[in-house]
Structures are given as C-alpha cells and as structure tokens.
Amino acid sequence: MSLVTLLDAHLGYSDKPLLDGAKLAVLPGERVGLIGRNGTGKSTLLRVISGDLAPDSGVMSRAAGRIAYLSQRLDLLDLERST
C-alpha cells in the first residue's frame, strides 16, 4: 500500500500548467527527491501531497498519518521586537 498516490493530477495558475497529468506513488521506506528549474511545480507538488493545495483534477490519496511539509517561504521575524 502506498503512502501517497497521485493519478492524472492537473493544476495550473492562469495559463501556466504546473501539474499536467502527474502520476506519483510513494511506498513506505522510499525516499524521493525533486529536481527541476525554478517555477516548474516542485513546491506545488509538495503542497498537493501535504494537502495544503488541491489539484484542479485527478486523484490524490494519502495513507492515514501525518505528512509534513516545510515551506520555502519563511515568515519574517519582527526585528523590532526583542525576546
């Protein structure tokens, strides 16, 4: 049984498709790396897998349990506030 399954997923912003018929299955114990140019949908795919973003179409399923995602966008600290 896979931890994550993505079948024929489509997702885009305006006229730019980021996921176009994407398919993915991650099995227990597997390690996955994403490589690609900026703006090609790597972070979008991770957000779909984590459940933060839904694909426009296709099937996304996750096994019970927790999937964590560390965003590359960090909230800026209030530099005027001292701790």
N, CA, C and O atoms as a DFTB+ gen file, in Angstrom:
332 C
 N C O
     1  1       0.845      -1.185       0.000
     2  2       0.000       0.000       0.000
     3  2       0.890       1.248       0.000
     4  3       1.850       1.328       0.766
     5  1       0.573       2.203      -0.846
     6  2       1.393       3.408      -0.943
     7  2       0.991       4.419       0.119
     8  3      -0.157       4.468       0.559
     9  1       1.969       5.222       0.517
    10  2       1.710       6.300       1.458
    11  2       1.014       7.463       0.771
    12  3       0.142       8.117       1.342
    13  1       1.422       7.704      -0.469
    14  2       0.872       8.795      -1.274
    15  2       0.661       8.280      -2.686
    16  3       1.536       7.631      -3.259
    17  1      -0.505       8.574      -3.241
    18  2      -0.781       8.230      -4.636
    19  2      -1.400       9.438      -5.313
    20  3      -2.340      10.044      -4.799
    21  1      -0.868       9.775      -6.454
    22  2      -1.357      10.882      -7.263
    23  2      -1.564      10.337      -8.672
    24  3      -0.631       9.811      -9.278
    25  1      -2.780      10.460      -9.193
    26  2      -3.102       9.922     -10.513
    27  2      -3.704      10.999     -11.403
    28  3      -4.717      11.609     -11.060
    29  1      -3.079      11.225     -12.535
    30  2      -3.581      12.142     -13.555
    31  2      -3.951      13.512     -12.977
    32  3      -5.011      14.059     -13.281
    33  1      -3.068      14.054     -12.144
    34  2      -3.336      15.338     -11.487
    35  2      -3.004      16.505     -12.413
    36  3      -1.984      16.514     -13.103
    37  1      -3.880      17.462     -12.403
    38  2      -3.698      18.689     -13.175
    39  2      -3.862      19.870     -12.235
    40  3      -4.777      19.902     -11.412
    41  1      -2.965      20.840     -12.366
    42  2      -3.050      22.061     -11.580
    43  2      -2.276      23.148     -12.302
    44  3      -1.160      22.922     -12.770
    45  1      -2.865      24.314     -12.389
    46  2      -2.187      25.419     -13.049
    47  2      -2.653      26.749     -12.497
    48  3      -3.675      26.845     -11.817
    49  1      -1.885      27.761     -12.806
    50  2      -2.226      29.131     -12.434
    51  2      -2.333      29.926     -13.719
    52  3      -1.387      29.982     -14.505
    53  1      -3.479      30.537     -13.932
    54  2      -3.826      31.246     -15.170
    55  2      -3.567      30.322     -16.352
    56  3      -4.204      29.273     -16.447
    57  1      -2.667      30.666     -17.245
    58  2      -2.446      29.837     -18.435
    59  2      -1.220      28.930     -18.300
    60  3      -0.808      28.304     -19.277
    61  1      -0.631      28.852     -17.097
    62  2       0.594      28.083     -16.914
    63  2       0.310      26.783     -16.141
    64  3       0.069      26.818     -14.934
    65  1       0.337      25.641     -16.837
    66  2       0.140      24.376     -16.120
    67  2       1.403      24.006     -15.332
    68  3       2.512      24.045     -15.865
    69  1       1.217      23.646     -14.053
    70  2       2.343      23.189     -13.239
    71  2       2.320      21.674     -13.090
    72  3       3.369      21.030     -13.117
    73  1       1.132      21.103     -12.934
    74  2       0.975      19.656     -12.947
    75  2       0.071      19.329     -14.130
    76  3      -1.047      19.837     -14.219
    77  1       0.541      18.502     -15.017
    78  2      -0.209      18.183     -16.232
    79  2      -0.227      16.669     -16.412
    80  3       0.616      16.099     -17.106
    81  1      -1.201      16.033     -15.775
    82  2      -1.293      14.578     -15.843
    83  2      -0.270      13.890     -14.945
    84  3       0.207      12.801     -15.266
    85  1       0.068      14.519     -13.824
    86  2       1.101      13.988     -12.927
    87  2       0.663      12.677     -12.289
    88  3      -0.492      12.504     -11.900
    89  1       1.624      11.756     -12.194
    90  2       1.404      10.471     -11.546
    91  2       2.549      10.232     -10.576
    92  3       3.711      10.463     -10.909
    93  1       2.217       9.766      -9.363
    94  2       3.225       9.531      -8.345
    95  2       2.701       8.524      -7.352
    96  3       1.532       8.569      -6.970
    97  1       3.567       7.608      -6.930
    98  2       3.255       6.696      -5.828
    99  2       4.504       6.613      -4.963
   100  3       5.603       6.365      -5.459
   101  1       4.322       6.824      -3.668
   102  2       5.429       6.730      -2.720
   103  2       5.103       5.598      -1.749
   104  3       4.090       5.632      -1.049
   105  1       5.972       4.607      -1.720
   106  2       5.780       3.437      -0.870
   107  2       6.502       3.621       0.454
   108  3       7.448       4.404       0.534
   109  1       6.076       2.915       1.495
   110  2       6.770       3.013       2.787
   111  2       8.257       2.701       2.637
   112  3       8.640       1.737       1.975
   113  1       9.083       3.531       3.261
   114  2      10.532       3.344       3.218
   115  2      11.226       3.981       2.034
   116  3      12.454       4.059       2.011
   117  1      10.464       4.441       1.045
   118  2      11.081       5.091      -0.118
   119  2      11.508       6.510       0.226
   120  3      10.914       7.176       1.074
   121  1      12.543       6.946      -0.452
   122  2      12.991       8.338      -0.362
   123  2      12.827       8.950      -1.740
   124  3      13.136       8.330      -2.758
   125  1      12.341      10.166      -1.750
   126  2      12.032      10.835      -3.016
   127  2      12.723      12.189      -3.049
   128  3      12.682      12.936      -2.071
   129  1      13.352      12.501      -4.160
   130  2      13.953      13.812      -4.370
   131  2      13.319      14.466      -5.581
   132  3      13.015      13.794      -6.567
   133  1      13.120      15.764      -5.512
   134  2      12.568      16.530      -6.631
   135  2      13.637      17.460      -7.170
   136  3      14.237      18.237      -6.427
   137  1      13.866      17.371      -8.452
   138  2      14.866      18.206      -9.106
   139  2      14.193      18.903     -10.285
   140  3      13.456      18.277     -11.047
   141  1      14.447      20.180     -10.429
   142  2      13.890      20.904     -11.564
   143  2      14.183      22.381     -11.453
   144  3      14.600      22.878     -10.407
   145  1      13.959      23.067     -12.546
   146  2      14.174      24.513     -12.590
   147  2      13.145      25.240     -11.739
   148  3      12.092      24.696     -11.406
   149  1      13.466      26.466     -11.398
   150  2      12.524      27.310     -10.659
   151  2      11.239      27.487     -11.457
   152  3      11.261      27.683     -12.673
   153  1      10.118      27.413     -10.743
   154  2       8.824      27.658     -11.381
   155  2       8.246      26.480     -12.123
   156  3       7.279      26.650     -12.866
   157  1       8.797      25.288     -11.956
   158  2       8.301      24.136     -12.701
   159  2       7.301      23.291     -11.923
   160  3       6.785      22.310     -12.458
   161  1       7.012      23.652     -10.659
   162  2       5.961      22.964      -9.920
   163  2       6.419      22.053      -8.792
   164  3       5.610      21.297      -8.255
   165  1       7.683      22.103      -8.421
   166  2       8.174      21.237      -7.337
   167  2       7.461      21.548      -6.020
   168  3       6.935      20.643      -5.372
   169  1       7.443      22.794      -5.631
   170  2       6.784      23.182      -4.382
   171  2       5.281      22.962      -4.470
   172  3       4.654      22.582      -3.481
   173  1       4.706      23.190      -5.617
   174  2       3.279      22.955      -5.811
   175  2       2.961      21.481      -5.613
   176  3       1.969      21.146      -4.967
   177  1       3.781      20.606      -6.153
   178  2       3.579      19.173      -5.962
   179  2       3.641      18.812      -4.480
   180  3       2.811      18.042      -3.998
   181  1       4.609      19.356      -3.758
   182  2       4.717      19.083      -2.323
   183  2       3.501      19.607      -1.560
   184  3       3.042      18.970      -0.613
   185  1       2.992      20.733      -1.958
   186  2       1.793      21.282      -1.306
   187  2       0.568      20.420      -1.579
   188  3      -0.295      20.278      -0.713
   189  1       0.485      19.847      -2.770
   190  2      -0.616      18.927      -3.083
   191  2      -0.491      17.661      -2.242
   192  3      -1.475      17.187      -1.674
   193  1       0.717      17.116      -2.166
   194  2       0.943      15.901      -1.380
   195  2       0.610      16.131       0.091
   196  3       0.036      15.256       0.739
   197  1       0.966      17.300       0.626
   198  2       0.722      17.587       2.044
   199  2      -0.739      17.900       2.334
   200  3      -1.152      17.889       3.494
   201  1      -1.524      18.177       1.304
   202  2      -2.930      18.513       1.496
   203  2      -3.187      19.996       1.628
   204  3      -4.330      20.400       1.839
   205  1      -2.160      20.821       1.510
   206  2      -2.328      22.272       1.585
   207  2      -2.966      22.847       0.327
   208  3      -3.495      23.958       0.342
   209  1      -2.914      22.095      -0.746
   210  2      -3.418      22.554      -2.039
   211  2      -4.075      21.367      -2.731
   212  3      -3.539      20.259      -2.706
   213  1      -5.224      21.590      -3.344
   214  2      -5.918      20.517      -4.055
   215  2      -5.671      20.645      -5.552
   216  3      -5.650      21.758      -6.078
   217  1      -5.485      19.530      -6.247
   218  2      -5.339      19.617      -7.698
   219  2      -6.658      20.049      -8.342
   220  3      -7.730      19.840      -7.774
   221  1      -6.573      20.652      -9.529
   222  2      -7.777      21.043     -10.259
   223  2      -8.561      19.805     -10.680
   224  3      -9.791      19.819     -10.704
   225  1      -7.851      18.749     -11.009
   226  2      -8.486      17.476     -11.358
   227  2      -7.492      16.352     -11.083
   228  3      -6.305      16.593     -10.866
   229  1      -7.994      15.130     -11.097
   230  2      -7.161      13.977     -10.805
   231  2      -7.464      13.431      -9.425
   232  3      -8.335      13.935      -8.715
   233  1      -6.733      12.393      -9.058
   234  2      -6.973      11.702      -7.791
   235  2      -5.746      11.822      -6.899
   236  3      -4.624      11.558      -7.330
   237  1      -5.969      12.221      -5.655
   238  2      -4.898      12.316      -4.668
   239  2      -5.345      11.539      -3.449
   240  3      -6.414      11.806      -2.900
   241  1      -4.534      10.573      -3.013
   242  2      -4.867       9.845      -1.787
   243  2      -3.620       9.719      -0.930
   244  3      -2.503       9.596      -1.431
   245  1      -3.845       9.752       0.381
   246  2      -2.771       9.635       1.354
   247  2      -3.176       8.592       2.378
   248  3      -4.345       8.491       2.748
   249  1      -2.200       7.817       2.833
   250  2      -2.447       6.872       3.912
   251  2      -2.660       7.648       5.202
   252  3      -2.249       8.803       5.320
   253  1      -3.303       7.006       6.160
   254  2      -3.514       7.644       7.459
   255  2      -2.159       7.976       8.074
   256  3      -1.191       7.233       7.912
   257  1      -2.108       9.068       8.761
   258  2      -0.861       9.510       9.378
   259  2      -0.571      10.938       8.996
   260  3      -1.408      11.629       8.414
   261  1       0.612      11.364       9.328
   262  2       0.972      12.764       9.129
   263  2       1.989      12.903       8.005
   264  3       2.951      12.139       7.920
   265  1       1.765      13.872       7.161
   266  2       2.729      14.246       6.132
   267  2       3.127      15.681       6.437
   268  3       2.270      16.561       6.520
   269  1       4.407      15.918       6.602
   270  2       4.892      17.253       6.935
   271  2       5.522      17.905       5.712
   272  3       6.092      17.230       4.855
   273  1       5.412      19.201       5.648
   274  2       5.960      19.978       4.544
   275  2       6.562      21.247       5.124
   276  3       5.889      21.983       5.847
   277  1       7.805      21.502       4.815
   278  2       8.472      22.722       5.248
   279  2       8.484      23.692       4.079
   280  3       9.167      23.465       3.081
   281  1       7.734      24.760       4.204
   282  2       7.640      25.750       3.144
   283  2       8.970      26.463       2.954
   284  3       9.722      26.657       3.908
   285  1       9.251      26.845       1.734
   286  2      10.466      27.611       1.485
   287  2      10.240      29.098       1.751
   288  3      11.180      29.890       1.685
   289  1       9.003      29.475       2.049
   290  2       8.691      30.866       2.389
   291  2       8.654      30.975       3.898
   292  3       7.761      30.425       4.541
   293  1       9.601      31.669       4.457
   294  2       9.669      31.839       5.898
   295  2       9.002      33.150       6.296
   296  3       9.183      34.177       5.642
   297  1       8.236      33.100       7.366
   298  2       7.655      34.343       7.887
   299  2       8.792      35.189       8.443
   300  3       9.635      34.699       9.193
   301  1       8.805      36.438       8.074
   302  2       9.841      37.337       8.569
   303  2       9.592      37.666      10.022
   304  3       8.461      37.946      10.420
   305  1      10.621      37.633      10.793
   306  2      10.524      37.973      12.206
   307  2      10.387      39.473      12.369
   308  3      10.908      40.252      11.570
   309  1       9.694      39.856      13.391
   310  2       9.586      41.264      13.727
   311  2      10.914      41.676      14.362
   312  3      11.162      41.391      15.534
   313  1      11.751      42.338      13.596
   314  2      13.097      42.686      14.063
   315  2      13.097      43.743      15.150
   316  3      14.101      43.935      15.836
   317  1      11.967      44.435      15.311
   318  2      11.897      45.469      16.332
   319  2      11.563      44.878      17.693
   320  3      11.774      45.513      18.726
   321  1      11.049      43.680      17.684
   322  2      10.646      43.029      18.933
   323  2      11.837      42.299      19.545
   324  3      12.556      41.587      18.844
   325  1      12.042      42.468      20.807
   326  2      13.139      41.750      21.466
   327  2      12.572      40.601      22.279
   328  3      11.416      40.625      22.701
   329  1      13.410      39.593      22.490
   330  2      12.953      38.438      23.273
   331  2      13.673      38.380      24.595
   332  3      13.425      37.477      25.394
